[in-house]
Amino acid sequence: MTKGSDLFVAALENEGVDRIFGIPGEENLDIVESIRRSSIQLILTRHEQAAAFMAATYGRLTGKAGVCITTLGPGALNLTTGSAYALLGAMPMIMITGQKGILSSRQARFQIVDIVAAMKPLTKLSRQIVSPKMIPSLVREAFRVAQEERPGPVHLELPEDIAAAECEPIALVPTHPVELPLASAGALDRAARMILEAKRPLLMFGAAASRPRVTPDVAQFVLRTQIPYFTTQMGKGTVPGGTELYMGTAALSERDYVHEAIEQADLIITIGHDTVEKPPFIMGAKGPKVIHVGYQSADVEQVYFPQAEIVGDLGPSLALLADRIEGKIPNAQALLPLREGILSRIAARATEDRFTPQRIVHDVRAVMPADGILALDNGMYKIWFARNYRTRMANTLLLDNALATMGAGLPSAMMAALLYPQRRVMAICGDGGFMMNSQELETAVRLKLNLVVLLLEDHAYGMIRWKQAVDEFPDFGMTFGNPDFVRYAEAYGAKGTRVGAIAELRPTLEQAFTGGVHLVVVPIDYSENTRVLVDELRERLPAPQAT
């Protein structure tokens, strides 16, 4: 005989699971005991939301589903933001929650919430396990669904009496590779004709182009076609930003400097674009034609309605398209003369002697090697890093431009530091977002991570305060006080440093990377937000024409 929880954990091992993040409860105790006797590491976090962010980031960086576990009711509900983060961000993740016994009702309705129903709109699949015999097939199905295109979260609820139940041994379901279909020849031929006929073609790389398995193919496509490209925020790093064909990142939807190239293009080939992202450009009736290249067909939106589509396994499909057009595109680099002007204006004032976003991005880039990983929380600084930070390798700037939730920066960085202990990893957080999961400093110290947390302090929810000012509302309701962050870090066993002058930032960051968890606190001067992102762009670029 075997116990349900042992069968469940064996099924997780069968999927290659090596760690689980979370906070178990009494309804998970059989599972906890089975994990103790397994090869899987249980990583205890200080909040369930952080466990979900870590599991999702594991999925984002590896392509394999990360796993998190919580109890029933309140613990399970704390996963909902992390589930939405993974769903919109296309990150494979398995969420395991407990539940009271379903074969009897000894505690009546105490703590019972219908988590399966609550999770359905936030997951690809949400199921309750009602018999140990279901475990091998349900676990295999959960991982298949989570990891197949489009990746995302799956929820499994394991009631305590099913976990404790004994049953006859049941064979596990073996894993097997699944090959994605290639784009059709007709679609490839049609797209090739459009590209060869284009006067000013432009490539765009979106979130799906950053899947770990596809980035080498994406870079090869650029080299073979020699067409200039730009990226969405979540598409940064898909092709090394040092290439001479990089035109910039669309951190805004319109009127930024990179949009000079977008507006002059007569054809944009979007590769891996996912409309969950804030639109990188607004399509209109008079704008360029668009070819959508993706794992799945395009979601037609008011701002995105491509005229042609290539649907299939992204890497091989791009290779087949390149076979048709390599060396034959007469106007491949027609937009390239715009590049120097776009990039020079974005890089302006990067070395000013102030705590401006541009200077902070500049100094962070200087201390991060090519393979160093930044994990951004959400705030005004995210726009600046998206515009100004030049990536040199895939998945080295982790930001969320889909759910765009606060509180994810620190847990995401912790996951990156766990996966890549020899690489420099830095979390960048505003004081608002940092405090939403700052308790995870204890987790980072306990795990003996090498991690730098750069905390940008303005005593406000800065992005909303900026929007409030731009929309000419009174400055109201967005400011707060902060603890002494240096002493706060030290209370968790981390190191803490406050930077008093901008010239100290770079050497302080270098010193912070000598080992352990180090919180570096700097003020940030957001006066540049309005000057650059509103006034300067309004003056330098014409307002978009109504369509």
Phi, psi and omega in degrees: 000150177228152181269147182305318182294323178295319178296320180296312181293323176298323178293324175295317177298323178300332178272001179086015180292129179242349178205149178229134181255144174154191179227098180288163175232187184297332179287350180254006192297326176295319177297316180301316180295321178293323176296319181303324183266012182250185176272000186271137177270130174265118181254108182282126175256178182258354175206142182298326180300319179295323178299318179294318178299320180292316180296319179296319180293325173303314178297319181298319187275335185249337187083354177256147185294127169281159186232135174226158185222140174216172174281195180277184168047245186297322178294317179295319181295334177290352176275350192297320179294318178296325177294315177297323177302315180286324181293310180288327181274359179058052180247122181290131184204144174245125177251125180249123177236153178270174176199155173301163179302141181256351179270347174213173185224060186289337180249019178053232185258014183303121177067005187274121173234145179284084183289326179301314179291320181298327183276343186304314179285353183251006184221169171279334182201136177223119186222148169260139178268118186252359178204140176303331181296339180280344193300307184302316183287323180291320178294316178300317179295321180300315180290322178299312181295317182297324189265343180283159179292135352279126184298162179176188185273149173230141182245132173236127177256124180244101179298152187295326181286331175288322177296325183273346186292145176263145179209169175294147178305137181236133181294141175285156178272118182293148176279160177207150180289147178238118180270131179280150179289155176270158175298152181287153179298322180298317179294320179294317180296317180297315179294320180299318178299318180297319181292318181293332180272348185292143177271328183217074182283154181212137176262149172225132178250127182250192189302318184291343177284351180263007175304137185307326185283345191250345189300323177298323180292324179296314180298320179296323180297319178296315181297323183283328183265332182062029176269133177300154183218157168230172183231159166280176179299315182276357175264001180298139176091351180298325172235137182307127183293351179279351181297152181282005179253356181289127182254349180132181179239136179277086177280339176243169182275337182197161170072359174284172185298322180297337180287349171300317178288319181299317183289334178273344180293143172257352176211127175243125176261107181269125184244113180075025181284135179236122186287004171290338178286151170305131189306128177283341172202158183254116177284143176220172183298329183260005184276189181290157170286155183229132170253123179266122176244117184199170175294329181231162179295160185291145167275114182283125181232170177302327183257002184209110182213078186300150180270347178208154182220142170241111186244124180164184178304121195298309184299302180299326179293321176295322178297319179293324177292319179297324177302328184277336189237350185302128178075004184243000187273107187293330185242032187306318188252027183299329182268354186299327178301340178283343191300311185300317180294319180298309185290325180292323179289326177293324183276000184300145176062026183286346182241019177299150184276054179216163178277054179279159176303320181299318181291322179295316177301315181302313184287326176295316178301324183293331183263352182262123175291175183303324182264006178293146186246126171257135173241114184265139166280194181247131180176186183300326182297336181298321178298318182293318178292323178297318181287314198257338185275121181270115178275148181241348177218158180293147175055040174249000170229099183266110175224163184243106177248025180247285171284328180055050181272145171281158176094354185269343189298310182294309178300323179296317178295322178299319178296317178299320179292327176293317182287324186232070186295342181268355181258152175288129179232133180225131169267137176240118187226146165280166181292334177289307181294323181301316184290348178285337175218030183295339179299342181286356170303321178298318178299315181298319179292316180299324180279359179058043180283152167261108190207133174252133176246114177265113184256118181265113190254120173226008176057036183199160165279087197296321182293317180292323177297320178294314178300321178301316180291317181299322180275007174064035169271157175297151177286103188210134165080010186243005184251158182204171174264166181229155170288172170287102189295329178295312179292328178299313178298317182296328179297334178269358183091008176267173174265153179221139179219136173253128181269124184263336180224145186299330179295341180275348189297307184298311178296328178294318178295319178301316180294325182296335182276012180282353174140151179082188180263126185226122176263121179247120185254128178226147170285161176226135181262102184268016177296338180289340183305307182285320183298315185270310191278349177238293188295312185294317180291326178294322182286321189272335183238140178290152176297141180299143182285140177294143181238000000 
